[in-house]
Amino acid sequence: AQTVTQSQPEMSVQEAETVTLSCTYDTSENNYYLFWYKQPPSRQMILVIRQEAYKQQNATENRFSVNFQKAAKSFSLKISDSQLGDTAMYFCALALNAGNMLTFGGGTRLMVKP
Amino acid sequence: DTGVSQNPRHKITKRGQNVTFRCDPISEHNRLYWYRQTLGQGPEFLTYFQNEAQLEKSRLLSDRFSAERPKGSFSTLEIQRTEQGDSAMYLCASSLRMGEGTDTQYFGPGTRLTVL
């Protein structure tokens, strides 16, 4: 079975600053995929970024980047130049090659302060 | 592309009643997933379909829960004899499976169920 742990229930950051959200996971599989999803208040979940475990290069999407440490089973999300619209719950998730169902962490509530 | 839609958005019911939720995936997405999310927690996988075939069910999906996707398009999730512990947000997601690897799931807005 897979597990995903997010150890920071809540975080805050000043607008325009940088923040890093932590995620650790456990799986016995070698091929898997990691995701960060964002869930704004009362709005639907949207994909922020994804990382294939077989790729050594860290994924980047505009202001969002990850630090993927496969040996440590760590997958942190860095948000640069934080914006008020980044305020949301952020979920780390893992999927295996087969099956595709997502295993989510408990989430981190991020508040961006003006 | 209108995204994943779910109806109703909110449902309040009394304990013991049956409820049914509907999910319309992104058109031509062949995979459809159901998750349950309780307040302050991450979503938990319930079941998923590829076309009309239900490929996997979680142990969370008790006998009171049934899901269908009869024509490989929309899906319904029915909960019979609801209990207060069923109160949660029920999320639907869809994806396009084209081969090896993991496809990206796109989520709907969810149906919030409150059992009184």
Coordinates of N, CA and C in Angstrom, one line a residue:
Chain A
A1 N 0.8 -1.2 0.0 CA 0.0 0.0 0.0 C 0.9 1.3 0.0
Q2 N 0.4 2.3 -0.5 CA 1.1 3.6 -0.6 C 0.6 4.5 0.4
T3 N 1.5 5.3 1.0 CA 1.1 6.4 1.9 C 1.7 7.7 1.5
V4 N 1.0 8.8 1.7 CA 1.5 10.1 1.5 C 1.3 11.0 2.7
T5 N 2.4 11.7 3.1 CA 2.3 12.4 4.4 C 2.7 13.9 4.1
Q6 N 1.8 14.8 4.6 CA 2.1 16.2 4.5 C 2.2 16.7 6.0
S7 N 3.3 17.1 6.4 CA 3.5 17.3 7.9 C 3.2 18.8 8.3
Q8 N 2.9 19.6 7.3 CA 2.5 21.0 7.6 C 1.0 21.2 7.4
P9 N 0.2 21.2 8.5 CA -1.2 21.4 8.3 C -1.5 22.8 7.7
E10 N -0.8 23.8 8.2 CA -1.0 25.2 7.8 C 0.3 25.9 7.6
M11 N 0.3 26.8 6.6 CA 1.4 27.7 6.3 C 0.9 29.0 5.9
S12 N 1.7 30.1 6.1 CA 1.4 31.4 5.5 C 2.7 32.0 5.0
V13 N 2.4 32.9 4.0 CA 3.6 33.5 3.3 C 3.1 34.9 2.9
Q14 N 4.0 35.9 2.9 CA 3.7 37.2 2.4 C 3.7 37.2 0.9
E15 N 2.8 38.0 0.4 CA 2.7 38.2 -1.1 C 4.1 38.5 -1.6
A16 N 4.4 37.9 -2.8 CA 5.7 38.0 -3.5 C 6.9 37.2 -2.9
E17 N 6.7 36.6 -1.7 CA 7.7 35.8 -1.2 C 7.6 34.4 -1.7
T18 N 8.6 33.6 -1.3 CA 8.7 32.2 -1.7 C 8.3 31.3 -0.5
V19 N 7.6 30.2 -0.8 CA 7.2 29.2 0.2 C 7.4 27.8 -0.3
T20 N 7.8 26.9 0.6 CA 8.0 25.5 0.2 C 7.1 24.6 1.1
L21 N 6.3 23.8 0.4 CA 5.4 22.8 1.1 C 6.1 21.4 1.0
S22 N 6.0 20.7 2.1 CA 6.7 19.4 2.2 C 5.7 18.3 1.9
C23 N 6.3 17.2 1.4 CA 5.6 16.0 1.2 C 6.5 14.8 1.2
T24 N 6.2 13.8 2.0 CA 6.9 12.5 1.9 C 6.0 11.4 1.6
Y25 N 6.5 10.3 1.0 CA 5.6 9.3 0.6 C 6.3 7.9 0.8
D26 N 5.6 6.9 0.7 CA 6.1 5.6 0.8 C 5.5 4.6 -0.2
T27 N 6.3 3.9 -0.9 CA 5.8 2.9 -1.9 C 6.9 1.9 -2.1
S28 N 6.6 0.7 -2.4 CA 7.6 -0.3 -2.7 C 7.8 -0.4 -4.2
E29 N 7.0 0.4 -5.0 CA 7.1 0.3 -6.4 C 8.3 1.3 -6.9
N30 N 8.8 1.0 -8.1 CA 9.9 1.8 -8.6 C 9.4 2.8 -9.6
N31 N 8.2 2.5 -10.3 CA 7.6 3.4 -11.2 C 6.4 4.0 -10.7
Y32 N 6.4 5.3 -10.5 CA 5.2 5.9 -10.0 C 5.2 7.4 -10.4
Y33 N 4.2 8.1 -10.1 CA 4.0 9.5 -10.5 C 3.5 10.3 -9.3
L34 N 4.0 11.5 -9.2 CA 3.7 12.3 -8.1 C 3.1 13.6 -8.6
F35 N 2.1 14.1 -7.8 CA 1.3 15.3 -8.2 C 1.2 16.2 -7.0
W36 N 1.1 17.5 -7.4 CA 0.5 18.5 -6.4 C -0.8 19.1 -7.0
Y37 N -1.8 19.0 -6.2 CA -3.1 19.6 -6.6 C -3.4 20.7 -5.7
K38 N -4.1 21.7 -6.2 CA -4.5 22.9 -5.4 C -6.0 22.9 -5.4
Q39 N -6.6 23.1 -4.2 CA -8.0 23.2 -4.0 C -8.4 24.6 -3.3
P40 N -8.7 25.6 -4.1 CA -9.1 26.9 -3.5 C -10.4 26.7 -2.7
P41 N -10.6 27.7 -1.8 CA -11.8 27.6 -1.0 C -13.1 27.5 -1.9
S42 N -13.9 26.5 -1.6 CA -15.2 26.3 -2.3 C -15.0 26.1 -3.8
R43 N -13.9 25.7 -4.2 CA -13.7 25.6 -5.7 C -13.0 24.2 -5.9
Q44 N -13.1 23.8 -7.2 CA -12.6 22.4 -7.5 C -11.1 22.3 -7.5
M45 N -10.7 21.1 -7.4 CA -9.3 20.7 -7.3 C -8.7 20.8 -8.7
I46 N -7.5 21.5 -8.8 CA -6.8 21.6 -10.1 C -5.4 21.1 -10.0
L47 N -4.9 20.6 -11.0 CA -3.5 20.1 -11.0 C -2.5 21.3 -11.1
V48 N -1.5 21.2 -10.2 CA -0.5 22.3 -10.2 C 0.7 21.8 -11.0
I49 N 1.1 20.5 -10.7 CA 2.4 20.0 -11.3 C 2.5 18.5 -11.1
R50 N 3.1 17.8 -12.1 CA 3.3 16.4 -11.9 C 4.8 16.0 -12.2
Q51 N 5.2 14.9 -11.6 CA 6.6 14.5 -11.8 C 6.6 12.9 -12.0
E52 N 7.2 12.5 -13.0 CA 7.4 11.1 -13.2 C 8.7 10.6 -12.5
A53 N 8.5 9.5 -11.7 CA 9.6 9.1 -10.8 C 10.9 8.7 -11.6
Y54 N 10.7 8.3 -12.9 CA 11.9 7.9 -13.6 C 12.7 9.1 -14.2
K55 N 12.1 10.3 -14.1 CA 12.8 11.5 -14.5 C 13.6 12.1 -13.4
Q56 N 14.9 12.3 -13.6 CA 15.7 12.9 -12.6 C 15.5 14.4 -12.5
Q57 N 15.1 15.0 -13.6 CA 15.0 16.5 -13.7 C 13.7 16.9 -12.9
N58 N 13.8 17.9 -12.1 CA 12.6 18.4 -11.4 C 11.7 19.1 -12.3
A59 N 10.4 18.9 -12.1 CA 9.4 19.5 -12.9 C 9.2 21.0 -12.5
T60 N 8.9 21.8 -13.5 CA 8.7 23.2 -13.3 C 7.5 23.7 -14.1
E61 N 6.6 24.5 -13.5 CA 5.5 25.1 -14.2 C 5.4 26.5 -13.8
N62 N 5.9 27.4 -14.5 CA 5.9 28.8 -14.2 C 6.5 29.1 -12.8
R63 N 5.6 29.6 -11.9 CA 6.1 29.9 -10.6 C 6.2 28.7 -9.6
F64 N 5.8 27.6 -10.1 CA 5.8 26.4 -9.3 C 6.9 25.4 -9.7
S65 N 7.6 24.9 -8.8 CA 8.6 23.9 -9.1 C 8.7 22.9 -7.9
V66 N 9.2 21.7 -8.2 CA 9.3 20.7 -7.2 C 10.8 20.3 -7.0
N67 N 11.0 19.8 -5.8 CA 12.3 19.2 -5.4 C 12.0 17.7 -5.1
F68 N 12.3 16.9 -6.1 CA 12.1 15.5 -6.0 C 13.3 14.7 -5.6
Q69 N 13.3 14.1 -4.4 CA 14.4 13.4 -3.9 C 13.9 11.9 -3.8
K70 N 14.2 11.1 -4.8 CA 13.7 9.8 -4.9 C 14.2 8.9 -3.7
A71 N 15.4 9.0 -3.4 CA 16.0 8.1 -2.4 C 15.4 8.4 -1.0
A72 N 15.1 9.7 -0.8 CA 14.5 10.1 0.5 C 13.0 10.0 0.4
K73 N 12.4 9.7 -0.7 CA 11.0 9.7 -0.9 C 10.4 11.0 -0.4
S74 N 10.9 12.1 -1.0 CA 10.5 13.4 -0.7 C 10.1 14.1 -1.9
F75 N 9.0 15.0 -1.9 CA 8.5 15.6 -3.0 C 7.9 17.0 -2.6
S76 N 8.8 18.0 -2.5 CA 8.3 19.3 -2.0 C 8.0 20.2 -3.1
L77 N 7.1 21.1 -2.9 CA 6.6 22.1 -3.8 C 7.1 23.5 -3.4
K78 N 7.7 24.2 -4.4 CA 8.1 25.6 -4.1 C 7.3 26.5 -5.0
I79 N 6.7 27.5 -4.3 CA 5.9 28.5 -5.0 C 6.7 29.8 -4.9
S80 N 7.1 30.4 -6.0 CA 7.9 31.6 -6.0 C 6.9 32.8 -6.3
D81 N 7.3 34.0 -5.8 CA 6.5 35.2 -6.1 C 5.0 34.9 -5.8
S82 N 4.8 34.5 -4.5 CA 3.4 34.1 -4.1 C 2.4 35.2 -4.4
Q83 N 1.3 34.8 -4.9 CA 0.2 35.7 -5.2 C -1.0 35.4 -4.3
L84 N -1.9 36.4 -4.1 CA -3.1 36.2 -3.3 C -3.9 35.0 -3.8
G85 N -4.0 34.8 -5.1 CA -4.7 33.7 -5.7 C -4.1 32.3 -5.4
D86 N -3.0 32.3 -4.8 CA -2.4 31.0 -4.4 C -2.9 30.4 -3.1
T87 N -3.7 31.3 -2.4 CA -4.3 30.8 -1.2 C -5.3 29.6 -1.5
A88 N -5.0 28.5 -0.8 CA -5.7 27.3 -1.1 C -5.2 26.2 -0.2
M89 N -5.9 25.0 -0.3 CA -5.4 23.8 0.2 C -4.5 23.1 -0.9
Y90 N -3.4 22.6 -0.5 CA -2.5 22.0 -1.4 C -2.4 20.5 -1.0
F91 N -2.6 19.6 -2.0 CA -2.5 18.2 -1.7 C -1.4 17.6 -2.6
C92 N -0.6 16.8 -1.9 CA 0.4 15.9 -2.6 C -0.3 14.6 -2.9
A93 N 0.0 14.0 -4.0 CA -0.7 12.7 -4.4 C 0.3 11.8 -5.1
L94 N 0.1 10.5 -5.0 CA 0.9 9.6 -5.7 C 0.0 8.6 -6.5
A95 N 0.5 8.2 -7.7 CA -0.2 7.2 -8.5 C 0.8 6.2 -9.0
L96 N 0.4 4.9 -9.1 CA 1.3 3.9 -9.6 C 1.0 3.8 -11.1
N97 N 1.9 3.2 -11.8 CA 1.8 3.0 -13.3 C 0.5 2.3 -13.6
A98 N 0.2 1.2 -12.9 CA -1.0 0.5 -13.1 C -2.1 1.0 -12.2
G99 N -3.3 1.0 -12.7 CA -4.4 1.4 -11.8 C -4.7 2.8 -11.8
N100 N -3.7 3.7 -11.5 CA -3.9 5.1 -11.7 C -4.6 5.8 -10.6
M101 N -5.2 5.1 -9.6 CA -5.9 5.8 -8.6 C -4.9 6.6 -7.7
L102 N -5.3 7.8 -7.3 CA -4.5 8.7 -6.6 C -4.6 8.4 -5.1
T103 N -3.4 8.4 -4.4 CA -3.3 8.4 -2.9 C -2.9 9.7 -2.5
F104 N -3.7 10.4 -1.7 CA -3.5 11.8 -1.3 C -2.9 11.9 0.1
G105 N -2.2 13.0 0.3 CA -1.8 13.3 1.7 C -3.0 14.1 2.3
G106 N -2.7 14.5 3.5 CA -3.8 15.2 4.3 C -4.0 16.7 4.0
G107 N -3.0 17.2 3.2 CA -3.2 18.6 2.7 C -2.4 19.6 3.6
T108 N -2.1 20.7 3.0 CA -1.5 21.9 3.7 C -2.3 23.1 3.3
R109 N -2.8 23.8 4.3 CA -3.6 25.0 4.0 C -2.6 26.2 3.9
L110 N -2.5 26.8 2.7 CA -1.6 27.9 2.5 C -2.4 29.2 2.4
M111 N -1.9 30.2 3.2 CA -2.5 31.5 3.2 C -1.5 32.5 2.7
V112 N -1.8 33.2 1.7 CA -0.9 34.3 1.2 C -1.4 35.6 1.7
K113 N -0.6 36.3 2.4 CA -1.0 37.5 3.1 C -0.5 38.7 2.3
P114 N -1.4 39.7 2.2 CA -1.0 41.0 1.4 C 0.0 41.8 2.2
Chain B
D1 N -14.7 22.0 -24.5 CA -14.4 21.3 -23.3 C -15.0 22.0 -22.1
T2 N -16.0 21.4 -21.5 CA -16.7 22.1 -20.4 C -16.2 21.6 -19.1
G3 N -15.3 20.7 -19.0 CA -14.9 20.2 -17.7 C -15.8 19.2 -17.1
V4 N -15.4 18.6 -16.0 CA -16.1 17.6 -15.3 C -17.3 18.3 -14.5
S5 N -18.5 17.8 -14.7 CA -19.6 18.4 -13.9 C -20.2 17.4 -13.0
Q6 N -20.8 17.8 -11.9 CA -21.4 16.9 -10.9 C -22.7 17.5 -10.5
N7 N -23.7 16.7 -10.3 CA -25.0 17.1 -9.8 C -25.6 16.1 -8.8
P8 N -26.3 16.6 -7.8 CA -26.4 18.0 -7.4 C -25.1 18.4 -6.8
R9 N -25.0 19.7 -6.5 CA -23.8 20.2 -5.8 C -23.9 20.0 -4.3
H10 N -25.1 20.1 -3.8 CA -25.4 19.8 -2.4 C -26.6 18.9 -2.2
K11 N -26.5 18.0 -1.3 CA -27.6 17.2 -1.0 C -27.7 17.0 0.5
I12 N -28.9 17.3 1.1 CA -29.1 17.1 2.5 C -30.2 16.0 2.6
T13 N -29.9 15.0 3.4 CA -30.9 13.9 3.5 C -31.0 13.4 4.9
K14 N -32.0 12.6 5.2 CA -32.2 12.0 6.5 C -31.5 10.6 6.5
R15 N -31.1 10.3 7.7 CA -30.5 9.0 7.8 C -31.4 7.9 7.4
G16 N -30.9 6.9 6.6 CA -31.8 5.8 6.2 C -32.3 6.0 4.8
Q17 N -32.2 7.2 4.2 CA -32.7 7.5 2.9 C -31.6 7.1 1.9
N18 N -32.0 6.9 0.6 CA -31.1 6.6 -0.5 C -30.8 7.9 -1.2
V19 N -29.6 8.0 -1.7 CA -29.2 9.2 -2.5 C -28.4 8.7 -3.8
T20 N -28.5 9.5 -4.8 CA -27.8 9.2 -6.0 C -27.1 10.5 -6.6
F21 N -25.9 10.4 -6.9 CA -25.1 11.5 -7.5 C -24.8 11.2 -8.9
R22 N -24.6 12.2 -9.7 CA -24.3 12.0 -11.1 C -23.0 12.8 -11.4
C23 N -22.2 12.2 -12.3 CA -20.9 12.8 -12.8 C -20.9 12.7 -14.3
D24 N -20.6 13.9 -14.9 CA -20.4 13.9 -16.4 C -19.0 14.2 -16.6
P25 N -18.2 13.3 -17.2 CA -16.8 13.6 -17.4 C -16.5 14.5 -18.6
I26 N -15.3 14.8 -18.7 CA -14.9 15.6 -19.9 C -15.1 14.6 -21.1
S27 N -15.7 15.2 -22.2 CA -16.1 14.3 -23.3 C -14.9 13.6 -23.8
E28 N -15.1 12.3 -24.2 CA -14.0 11.4 -24.7 C -13.0 11.0 -23.7
H29 N -13.1 11.4 -22.4 CA -12.3 10.8 -21.4 C -12.8 9.4 -21.1
N30 N -11.9 8.4 -21.2 CA -12.4 7.0 -21.0 C -12.3 6.5 -19.6
R31 N -11.6 7.2 -18.7 CA -11.6 6.8 -17.3 C -12.3 7.8 -16.4
L32 N -13.0 7.2 -15.4 CA -13.8 8.0 -14.5 C -13.6 7.5 -13.1
Y33 N -13.3 8.4 -12.2 CA -13.0 8.0 -10.8 C -13.9 8.7 -9.8
W34 N -14.2 8.0 -8.7 CA -14.9 8.6 -7.6 C -14.0 8.6 -6.4
Y35 N -14.0 9.7 -5.6 CA -13.3 9.9 -4.4 C -14.2 10.4 -3.3
R36 N -13.9 10.2 -2.1 CA -14.6 10.8 -1.0 C -13.7 11.7 -0.2
Q37 N -14.1 12.9 0.2 CA -13.3 13.8 1.0 C -14.0 14.3 2.2
T38 N -13.6 14.0 3.4 CA -14.2 14.5 4.6 C -13.5 15.8 5.0
L39 N -14.1 16.6 5.8 CA -13.6 17.9 6.1 C -12.2 17.9 6.7
G40 N -11.4 18.7 6.0 CA -10.0 18.8 6.5 C -9.1 17.7 6.1
Q41 N -9.5 16.8 5.3 CA -8.7 15.6 4.9 C -8.5 15.6 3.4
G42 N -7.6 14.8 3.0 CA -7.4 14.6 1.5 C -8.4 13.6 1.0
P43 N -8.7 13.7 -0.3 CA -9.6 12.7 -0.9 C -9.1 11.3 -0.8
E44 N -10.1 10.4 -0.7 CA -9.8 8.9 -0.6 C -10.5 8.2 -1.8
F45 N -9.8 7.4 -2.5 CA -10.2 6.7 -3.6 C -11.4 5.7 -3.3
L46 N -12.4 5.7 -4.1 CA -13.5 4.8 -3.9 C -13.6 3.8 -5.0
T47 N -13.6 4.2 -6.3 CA -13.7 3.3 -7.4 C -13.4 4.0 -8.7
Y48 N -13.1 3.2 -9.7 CA -12.9 3.8 -11.0 C -13.4 2.9 -12.2
F49 N -13.7 3.5 -13.3 CA -14.1 2.9 -14.5 C -13.2 3.2 -15.7
Q50 N -13.0 2.2 -16.5 CA -12.5 2.5 -17.8 C -13.6 2.1 -18.8
N51 N -14.1 3.1 -19.5 CA -15.3 3.0 -20.3 C -16.4 2.5 -19.4
E52 N -17.1 1.4 -19.7 CA -18.2 1.0 -18.8 C -17.8 0.0 -17.8
A53 N -16.6 -0.4 -17.8 CA -16.1 -1.5 -16.9 C -15.6 -0.9 -15.6
Q54 N -16.1 -1.4 -14.5 CA -15.6 -1.0 -13.2 C -14.4 -1.8 -12.9
L55 N -13.2 -1.2 -12.8 CA -12.0 -1.9 -12.7 C -11.5 -2.1 -11.3
E56 N -11.8 -1.2 -10.4 CA -11.3 -1.4 -9.0 C -12.3 -0.7 -8.1
K57 N -12.4 -1.3 -6.9 CA -13.2 -0.8 -5.8 C -12.4 -0.8 -4.6
S58 N -12.4 0.3 -3.8 CA -11.8 0.4 -2.5 C -12.5 -0.4 -1.5
R59 N -11.8 -0.7 -0.4 CA -12.5 -1.3 0.7 C -13.5 -0.4 1.4
L60 N -13.3 1.0 1.1 CA -14.2 2.0 1.7 C -15.6 1.9 1.1
L61 N -15.7 1.2 -0.1 CA -16.9 1.1 -0.8 C -17.7 0.0 -0.2
S62 N -18.5 0.3 0.8 CA -19.3 -0.8 1.4 C -20.4 -1.3 0.5
D63 N -21.1 -2.3 1.0 CA -22.3 -2.9 0.2 C -23.4 -1.8 0.0
R64 N -23.4 -0.8 0.8 CA -24.4 0.2 0.6 C -24.1 1.2 -0.6
F65 N -22.9 1.1 -1.1 CA -22.5 2.0 -2.2 C -22.5 1.2 -3.5
S66 N -23.0 1.8 -4.5 CA -22.9 1.2 -5.9 C -22.7 2.3 -6.9
A67 N -21.8 2.0 -7.8 CA -21.5 2.9 -8.9 C -21.7 2.3 -10.2
E68 N -22.1 3.1 -11.2 CA -22.4 2.6 -12.5 C -21.9 3.6 -13.6
R69 N -21.5 3.0 -14.7 CA -21.2 3.9 -15.9 C -21.7 3.1 -17.1
P70 N -23.0 3.1 -17.3 CA -23.6 2.1 -18.2 C -23.2 2.3 -19.7
K71 N -23.0 3.5 -20.1 CA -22.7 3.7 -21.5 C -21.3 4.2 -21.7
G72 N -20.5 4.1 -20.7 CA -19.2 4.6 -20.8 C -19.1 6.1 -20.8
S73 N -20.1 6.8 -20.5 CA -20.1 8.3 -20.5 C -20.3 8.8 -19.1
F74 N -21.5 9.2 -18.7 CA -21.7 9.7 -17.3 C -21.7 8.5 -16.4
S75 N -21.6 8.8 -15.1 CA -21.6 7.8 -14.0 C -22.5 8.2 -12.9
T76 N -23.1 7.3 -12.2 CA -23.8 7.5 -11.0 C -23.2 6.8 -9.8
L77 N -23.3 7.4 -8.7 CA -22.9 6.8 -7.4 C -24.1 6.8 -6.5
E78 N -24.6 5.7 -6.1 CA -25.8 5.6 -5.2 C -25.3 5.1 -3.8
I79 N -25.9 5.7 -2.8 CA -25.7 5.3 -1.4 C -27.0 4.9 -0.9
Q80 N -27.1 3.7 -0.4 CA -28.4 3.2 0.1 C -28.3 3.3 1.7
R81 N -29.5 3.5 2.3 CA -29.6 3.6 3.7 C -28.5 4.4 4.3
T82 N -28.5 5.7 4.0 CA -27.4 6.6 4.4 C -27.2 6.6 5.9
E83 N -26.0 6.8 6.3 CA -25.6 7.0 7.7 C -24.9 8.3 7.9
Q84 N -24.9 8.8 9.1 CA -24.3 10.1 9.3 C -22.8 10.1 8.9
G85 N -22.1 9.0 9.0 CA -20.7 8.8 8.6 C -20.5 9.0 7.1
D86 N -21.6 8.9 6.4 CA -21.5 9.1 4.9 C -21.3 10.6 4.5
S87 N -21.6 11.5 5.5 CA -21.5 12.9 5.2 C -20.1 13.2 4.8
A88 N -19.9 13.8 3.6 CA -18.6 14.1 3.0 C -18.9 14.8 1.7
M89 N -17.7 15.2 1.1 CA -17.7 15.7 -0.3 C -17.4 14.5 -1.2
Y90 N -18.2 14.3 -2.2 CA -18.0 13.2 -3.2 C -17.5 13.8 -4.5
L91 N -16.2 13.5 -4.8 CA -15.5 14.0 -5.9 C -15.5 13.0 -7.1
C92 N -15.7 13.6 -8.3 CA -15.5 12.8 -9.5 C -14.4 13.3 -10.3
A93 N -13.6 12.5 -10.9 CA -12.5 12.9 -11.8 C -12.5 12.1 -13.1
S94 N -12.0 12.6 -14.1 CA -11.9 11.9 -15.4 C -10.5 12.0 -16.0
S95 N -10.2 11.1 -16.8 CA -8.9 11.2 -17.5 C -8.9 10.4 -18.8
L96 N -8.0 10.7 -19.7 CA -7.9 10.0 -21.0 C -6.7 9.0 -20.9
R97 N -7.0 7.8 -20.9 CA -6.0 6.7 -20.9 C -5.6 6.4 -22.3
M98 N -4.3 6.6 -22.6 CA -3.9 6.4 -24.0 C -2.8 5.3 -24.1
G99 N -2.2 4.9 -23.0 CA -1.2 3.9 -23.1 C -0.5 3.7 -21.7
E100 N 0.7 3.4 -21.7 CA 1.5 3.2 -20.5 C 1.6 4.6 -19.8
G101 N 1.9 4.5 -18.5 CA 2.0 5.7 -17.7 C 0.8 6.1 -17.0
T102 N 0.8 7.2 -16.4 CA -0.4 7.6 -15.6 C -0.9 8.9 -16.2
D103 N -2.2 8.9 -16.5 CA -2.8 10.0 -17.1 C -3.2 11.0 -16.0
T104 N -3.4 12.2 -16.4 CA -3.8 13.3 -15.4 C -5.3 13.3 -15.2
Q105 N -5.7 13.3 -14.0 CA -7.1 13.4 -13.6 C -7.5 14.8 -13.4
Y106 N -8.7 15.1 -14.0 CA -9.3 16.4 -13.9 C -10.6 16.2 -13.0
F107 N -10.7 17.1 -12.0 CA -11.7 16.9 -11.0 C -12.9 17.8 -11.3
G108 N -14.1 17.3 -10.8 CA -15.3 18.1 -10.8 C -15.4 18.9 -9.5
P109 N -16.5 19.7 -9.4 CA -16.6 20.5 -8.2 C -17.1 19.8 -7.0
G110 N -17.5 18.5 -7.1 CA -18.0 17.7 -6.0 C -19.4 17.9 -5.7
T111 N -19.9 16.9 -5.0 CA -21.3 16.9 -4.4 C -21.1 16.8 -2.9
R112 N -21.6 17.8 -2.2 CA -21.5 17.8 -0.7 C -22.7 17.1 -0.1
L113 N -22.5 16.0 0.6 CA -23.6 15.3 1.2 C -23.7 15.5 2.7
T114 N -24.8 15.9 3.2 CA -25.0 16.0 4.6 C -26.2 15.1 5.0
V115 N -25.8 14.2 5.9 CA -26.8 13.2 6.4 C -27.2 13.6 7.8
L116 N -28.5 13.9 8.0 CA -29.0 14.4 9.3 C -29.4 13.2 10.2

